[in-house]
Coordinates of C-alpha atoms in Angstrom, one line a residue:
M1 CA 0.0 0.0 0.0
E2 CA 1.3 3.4 -0.9
N3 CA 1.0 6.3 1.5
R4 CA 2.4 9.3 -0.4
P5 CA 0.2 12.4 -0.5
P6 CA -1.4 13.8 -3.6
S7 CA 0.7 15.9 -5.8
P8 CA -0.8 19.4 -6.2
P9 CA 1.8 22.1 -6.8
V10 CA 4.1 23.4 -4.0
I11 CA 5.5 26.8 -4.8
A12 CA 8.0 28.9 -2.8
V13 CA 7.8 32.7 -2.7
C14 CA 11.3 33.9 -2.0
G15 CA 13.3 37.1 -1.9
F16 CA 15.5 39.2 0.4
K17 CA 14.0 41.0 3.4
D18 CA 11.5 43.7 2.4
S19 CA 10.9 42.2 -1.0
G20 CA 7.2 42.0 -0.4
K21 CA 6.7 38.3 0.1
T22 CA 3.9 38.5 2.6
T23 CA 2.2 41.3 0.7
L24 CA 2.3 39.2 -2.5
L25 CA 0.7 36.3 -0.7
E26 CA -2.0 38.5 0.8
G27 CA -2.9 39.5 -2.7
V28 CA -2.6 36.1 -4.4
I29 CA -4.4 33.9 -1.9
P30 CA -7.9 35.6 -2.2
L31 CA -7.6 35.3 -6.0
L32 CA -6.8 31.6 -5.8
C33 CA -9.6 31.1 -3.3
N34 CA -12.0 32.8 -5.7
Q35 CA -11.0 30.2 -8.3
G36 CA -12.4 27.6 -5.9
L37 CA -9.0 26.4 -4.6
A38 CA -8.1 25.3 -1.1
V39 CA -4.8 27.1 -0.4
G40 CA -2.3 26.1 2.3
V41 CA 0.6 28.3 3.4
I42 CA 3.8 27.4 5.2
K43 CA 5.6 30.3 6.9
H44 CA 8.9 30.1 8.7
D45 CA 9.5 32.4 11.6
A46 CA 13.1 32.4 12.8
H47 CA 12.1 34.3 16.0
G48 CA 9.6 31.7 17.1
V49 CA 5.9 31.1 16.8
Q50 CA 3.6 33.3 18.9
V51 CA 0.0 32.2 18.8
D52 CA -1.1 32.7 22.4
H53 CA -0.3 34.8 25.5
R54 CA 1.7 33.3 28.3
G55 CA -0.7 32.3 31.1
K56 CA -3.6 31.5 28.8
D57 CA -4.9 28.0 29.4
S58 CA -4.0 26.7 25.9
D59 CA -0.5 28.2 26.3
S60 CA 0.0 26.6 29.7
L61 CA -1.1 23.2 28.4
F62 CA 1.4 23.5 25.5
R63 CA 4.2 24.5 27.8
V64 CA 3.7 21.4 30.0
G65 CA 4.0 19.1 27.0
A66 CA 0.7 18.7 25.2
D67 CA -0.1 19.3 21.6
V68 CA -3.1 21.6 21.6
L69 CA -6.0 22.0 19.2
L70 CA -7.9 25.3 19.5
R71 CA -11.4 25.5 18.1
G72 CA -13.4 28.7 17.6
P73 CA -16.6 29.6 15.7
N74 CA -14.7 30.2 12.4
E75 CA -11.3 28.7 12.8
T76 CA -9.3 25.8 14.2
L77 CA -5.6 26.1 15.2
T78 CA -3.3 23.2 16.0
R79 CA -0.1 23.9 18.0
R80 CA 2.3 21.0 17.9
H81 CA 5.7 20.4 19.4
P82 CA 8.3 19.6 16.7
S83 CA 9.2 16.0 16.2
P84 CA 12.8 14.8 15.9
V85 CA 12.4 14.4 12.2
A86 CA 10.1 17.4 11.5
D87 CA 11.1 19.3 8.4
L88 CA 9.6 21.2 5.5
E89 CA 8.8 18.1 3.6
E90 CA 6.7 16.7 6.5
A91 CA 4.8 20.0 6.8
V92 CA 4.1 20.1 3.0
D93 CA 2.9 16.5 3.1
M94 CA 0.5 17.3 5.9
L95 CA -1.0 20.2 4.0
L96 CA -1.2 18.4 0.6
W97 CA -3.9 16.1 1.8
R98 CA -6.4 18.9 2.3
H99 CA -5.4 21.6 -0.2
D100 CA -5.1 22.1 -3.9
V101 CA -2.0 24.2 -3.8
V102 CA 0.6 24.9 -1.1
L103 CA 2.6 28.1 -1.0
V104 CA 5.8 28.4 1.0
E105 CA 7.1 31.7 2.2
G106 CA 10.9 31.7 2.2
H107 CA 12.9 28.5 2.3
K108 CA 15.0 29.7 -0.7
E109 CA 17.6 27.0 -0.3
T110 CA 15.0 24.2 -0.8
P111 CA 14.5 22.4 -4.2
L112 CA 11.1 23.9 -4.8
P113 CA 9.9 25.9 -7.8
K114 CA 10.3 29.5 -6.7
I115 CA 8.9 32.9 -7.4
W116 CA 11.7 35.3 -6.7
L117 CA 10.7 38.9 -5.7
Y118 CA 13.0 41.9 -5.9
G119 CA 12.7 44.8 -3.5
P120 CA 13.9 48.3 -4.3
G121 CA 17.6 48.2 -5.2
H122 CA 17.9 44.5 -4.4
P123 CA 20.7 42.5 -6.0
P124 CA 20.2 39.2 -7.9
P125 CA 19.6 36.0 -6.0
P126 CA 22.6 34.5 -4.2
P127 CA 24.7 31.9 -6.1
G128 CA 23.4 28.4 -5.6
I129 CA 19.7 29.3 -5.4
S130 CA 18.0 26.9 -7.9
D131 CA 14.6 26.4 -9.4
I132 CA 13.7 30.0 -9.8
V133 CA 10.9 29.9 -12.4
L134 CA 9.5 33.4 -12.2
E135 CA 11.2 36.7 -11.3
L136 CA 9.1 39.7 -10.4
A137 CA 10.5 43.2 -10.1
W138 CA 9.4 45.6 -7.5
E139 CA 7.6 48.1 -9.7
T140 CA 5.6 45.5 -11.8
E141 CA 2.0 44.3 -11.3
R142 CA 3.2 41.3 -9.4
T143 CA -0.1 39.9 -7.9
P144 CA -1.8 39.1 -11.3
K145 CA 1.3 37.8 -12.8
A146 CA 2.0 35.5 -9.9
T147 CA -1.6 34.4 -9.7
S148 CA -1.7 33.5 -13.4
W149 CA 1.5 31.5 -13.2
I150 CA 0.3 29.6 -10.1
M151 CA -3.0 28.8 -11.7
E152 CA -1.1 27.4 -14.7
R153 CA 0.9 25.1 -12.4
V154 CA -2.3 24.0 -10.7
H155 CA -3.9 23.0 -14.0
T156 CA -0.8 21.3 -15.2
A157 CA -0.6 19.2 -12.0
W158 CA -4.3 18.5 -12.4
D159 CA -4.0 17.4 -16.0
E160 CA -1.0 15.1 -15.1
R161 CA -2.8 13.3 -12.3
R162 CA -3.5 9.7 -13.3
I163 CA -7.1 8.4 -13.3
N164 CA -7.8 4.8 -12.2
G165 CA -11.0 2.9 -12.1
V166 CA -12.4 0.4 -9.6
V167 CA -15.4 -1.9 -9.9
L168 CA -16.8 -2.9 -6.5
V169 CA -17.5 -6.7 -6.1
G170 CA -17.6 -7.1 -2.4
G171 CA -21.4 -6.8 -1.8
A172 CA -23.5 -9.7 -0.6
S173 CA -26.3 -9.2 -3.3
R174 CA -28.8 -10.7 -0.8
R175 CA -31.9 -9.3 -2.6
M176 CA -30.7 -10.4 -6.0
G177 CA -30.0 -14.0 -4.7
R178 CA -26.8 -14.3 -6.6
P179 CA -23.7 -12.0 -7.2
K180 CA -24.8 -9.0 -9.2
Q181 CA -21.5 -8.9 -11.0
L182 CA -22.4 -12.2 -12.6
V183 CA -25.9 -11.3 -13.7
V184 CA -26.2 -11.3 -17.5
H185 CA -27.9 -8.4 -19.4
R186 CA -28.0 -8.3 -23.2
G187 CA -25.3 -11.0 -23.5
V188 CA -22.7 -9.5 -21.0
T189 CA -22.4 -9.6 -17.2
L190 CA -23.0 -6.4 -15.2
S191 CA -19.3 -6.4 -14.2
E192 CA -18.2 -6.7 -17.8
R193 CA -20.5 -3.8 -18.7
A194 CA -19.0 -1.7 -15.8
V195 CA -15.4 -2.4 -16.9
E196 CA -16.2 -1.5 -20.5
A197 CA -17.9 1.8 -19.4
I198 CA -15.0 3.1 -17.4
S199 CA -12.1 1.7 -19.4
G200 CA -11.8 4.7 -21.8
P201 CA -10.5 7.5 -19.5
V202 CA -8.6 5.4 -17.0
E203 CA -5.1 4.0 -16.9
K204 CA -5.8 1.0 -14.7
I205 CA -8.9 -0.9 -13.6
V206 CA -9.0 -3.0 -10.5
F207 CA -11.6 -5.0 -8.6
A208 CA -12.2 -4.3 -4.9
G209 CA -13.8 -7.1 -2.8
S210 CA -13.8 -10.8 -2.7
G211 CA -16.8 -11.6 -4.9
P212 CA -16.5 -13.8 -8.0
V213 CA -16.0 -12.2 -11.4
P214 CA -16.4 -13.6 -14.9
R215 CA -13.6 -15.6 -16.4
S216 CA -13.1 -12.9 -19.0
L217 CA -12.1 -10.5 -16.2
E218 CA -10.0 -12.7 -14.0
S219 CA -6.8 -11.2 -15.2
L220 CA -7.6 -7.7 -13.7
P221 CA -5.9 -6.9 -10.4
R222 CA -8.0 -7.3 -7.2
L223 CA -7.7 -5.6 -3.9
P224 CA -9.4 -6.9 -0.7
D225 CA -11.9 -4.7 1.1
S226 CA -10.5 -2.6 3.9
P227 CA -10.8 -4.6 7.2
G228 CA -13.2 -3.1 9.8
V229 CA -15.0 -1.0 7.2
V230 CA -18.6 -1.8 6.2
G231 CA -20.3 -1.6 2.8
P232 CA -18.9 0.0 -0.4
L233 CA -16.7 2.3 1.7
A234 CA -14.5 -0.7 2.4
G235 CA -13.7 -1.1 -1.3
L236 CA -13.4 2.7 -1.9
L237 CA -10.9 3.2 1.0
S238 CA -9.0 0.1 -0.1
V239 CA -8.1 1.5 -3.5
M240 CA -7.5 5.0 -2.2
R241 CA -5.1 3.7 0.3
W242 CA -3.4 1.6 -2.3
A243 CA -2.9 4.5 -4.8
P244 CA -3.6 7.6 -2.8
D245 CA -2.3 10.1 -5.4
A246 CA -4.7 8.9 -8.1
T247 CA -8.1 10.0 -9.1
W248 CA -10.6 7.1 -8.8
V249 CA -13.6 6.5 -11.0
V250 CA -15.8 4.2 -8.9
A251 CA -18.4 1.9 -10.4
A252 CA -20.8 -0.6 -8.8
C253 CA -22.0 -3.8 -10.4
D254 CA -25.8 -3.0 -10.3
M255 CA -26.2 -0.5 -13.1
P256 CA -27.2 -2.4 -16.3
R257 CA -27.4 0.8 -18.4
V258 CA -24.0 2.3 -17.5
N259 CA -22.1 3.4 -20.6
S260 CA -19.0 5.2 -21.7
E261 CA -20.9 8.3 -22.6
A262 CA -22.1 8.7 -19.0
V263 CA -18.6 8.1 -17.7
A264 CA -17.2 10.7 -20.1
W265 CA -19.7 13.2 -18.8
L266 CA -18.8 12.4 -15.2
I267 CA -15.1 12.9 -15.9
G268 CA -15.9 16.2 -17.6
Q269 CA -17.3 17.6 -14.3
R270 CA -13.8 17.4 -12.7
R271 CA -12.0 20.7 -12.0
P272 CA -9.4 21.9 -9.5
G273 CA -10.9 22.6 -6.1
V274 CA -13.5 19.8 -6.5
W275 CA -12.6 16.7 -4.5
A276 CA -15.5 14.4 -5.5
V277 CA -18.2 14.4 -8.2
M278 CA -21.4 12.6 -7.0
P279 CA -24.3 13.0 -9.6
S280 CA -27.6 14.2 -8.3
L281 CA -30.5 12.0 -9.5
R282 CA -34.3 12.0 -9.0
H283 CA -35.7 13.3 -5.7
G284 CA -32.3 14.8 -4.8
R285 CA -30.6 11.5 -4.2
V286 CA -26.9 11.5 -4.9
E287 CA -25.1 8.5 -6.4
P288 CA -21.7 7.7 -4.8
L289 CA -21.0 4.5 -6.7
L290 CA -20.8 5.8 -10.2
A291 CA -18.8 8.8 -9.1
V292 CA -15.3 10.4 -9.1
Y293 CA -13.0 10.8 -6.1
E294 CA -9.9 12.9 -6.0
P295 CA -7.0 12.1 -3.6
Q296 CA -8.1 14.9 -1.2
A297 CA -11.4 13.0 -0.6
R298 CA -9.6 10.2 1.2
P299 CA -9.0 12.0 4.6
L300 CA -12.7 12.9 4.5
L301 CA -13.7 9.3 3.9
E302 CA -11.3 8.1 6.5
A303 CA -12.9 10.4 9.0
Q304 CA -16.3 9.0 8.1
A305 CA -15.1 5.5 8.7
A306 CA -13.6 6.4 12.1
C307 CA -17.1 7.6 13.1
S308 CA -18.8 4.5 11.6
R309 CA -20.6 6.6 9.0
W310 CA -20.4 3.9 6.3
G311 CA -22.4 5.5 3.5
P312 CA -20.1 7.3 1.0
R313 CA -23.0 9.6 0.1
H314 CA -22.4 11.4 3.4
L315 CA -19.5 13.0 1.7
A316 CA -21.9 15.0 -0.5
A317 CA -22.4 17.4 2.5
N318 CA -18.8 18.7 2.1
D319 CA -18.5 21.9 0.2
R320 CA -15.6 20.5 -1.8
V321 CA -18.0 17.9 -3.4
I322 CA -20.3 18.8 -6.3
C323 CA -23.5 17.0 -7.2
P324 CA -24.3 17.9 -10.8
T325 CA -27.4 16.5 -12.5
P326 CA -26.7 14.3 -15.5
P327 CA -28.3 15.2 -18.9
A328 CA -31.7 13.5 -19.3
E329 CA -30.3 11.3 -22.1
L330 CA -27.6 9.9 -19.8
S331 CA -29.5 9.6 -16.5
A332 CA -30.5 6.0 -16.9
A333 CA -26.8 5.0 -16.6
W334 CA -27.1 5.7 -12.8
E335 CA -30.2 3.6 -12.3
N336 CA -29.4 0.5 -10.2
V337 CA -31.2 -2.9 -9.7
N338 CA -31.3 -4.9 -6.5
T339 CA -33.8 -7.7 -7.2
P340 CA -34.5 -10.2 -10.0
E341 CA -37.8 -8.4 -10.6
E342 CA -36.0 -5.1 -11.1
M343 CA -33.5 -6.8 -13.4
A344 CA -36.3 -8.3 -15.5
S345 CA -37.9 -4.8 -16.0
V346 CA -34.8 -3.4 -17.6
S347 CA -35.6 -3.4 -21.3
V348 CA -32.5 -1.7 -22.8

């Protein structure tokens, strides 16, 4: 199982003292947020971090050895003691799980792509500073230039993210009376139809779960359901833990009308800042099992599992999840069947 974080861009904003690093970030961040992005920032303070007054309860608890999480009406702050191996990479990895872009103020010696800022009369960067990809003079319109360049990097990283597909075969199929993935409709099994539908846009297809599959699909990789997790979430978390930096197209084996056109529409709803796409169907019901999940959705799903909230559709309440309505001509692709009678009623 892999455990590396997703790979949104990480960009350092560097320059000598009084080059305007904080001012630039204060201008850029709202513009990125207006584009729908979740932005993380790492700032190094050589004089020490001051977040509370000596004598306050939270400060006292920190000083006697505890890591402290402060919660208020509109913000949460975690104050942690440094670990023996704490470094910039660890901090970046922590932020990448819940953000679309991470900006680092300073750290000019690190091998990160850098925006270099010049203050009035400042000399060129010191020898040995590498990976400078954009230089901005003091008198230029720096905020729009930096924002445009960062957005280009965000979209490039987005376009380069690999897309995998998973077909869930771990269900008991009690109401159907036999494994749904082996039910035949119009000459092919429902699992074969699901694999065919998602095969176009994905690099790799795997099965999740221990259920039987048709002989024609036995060569596909298979992952076990996550232990201790109930329902489809067990398969979903299994693949996201296995390849956490991939986008996952998830398909169940109970949709006899699923097709490549519907999956293409689904993929087309993706955009930076959206961490899952769950189509909204009739009566406001969202469908989490012909849906798309980005790497940043995994911590949210892990939190659900920790609270025994097994239904993936609970994720739809998060503001990073969109629930678009499919076009009428494609909506049948999301209709599922659970009984032999429902299966018999499917005409096309």
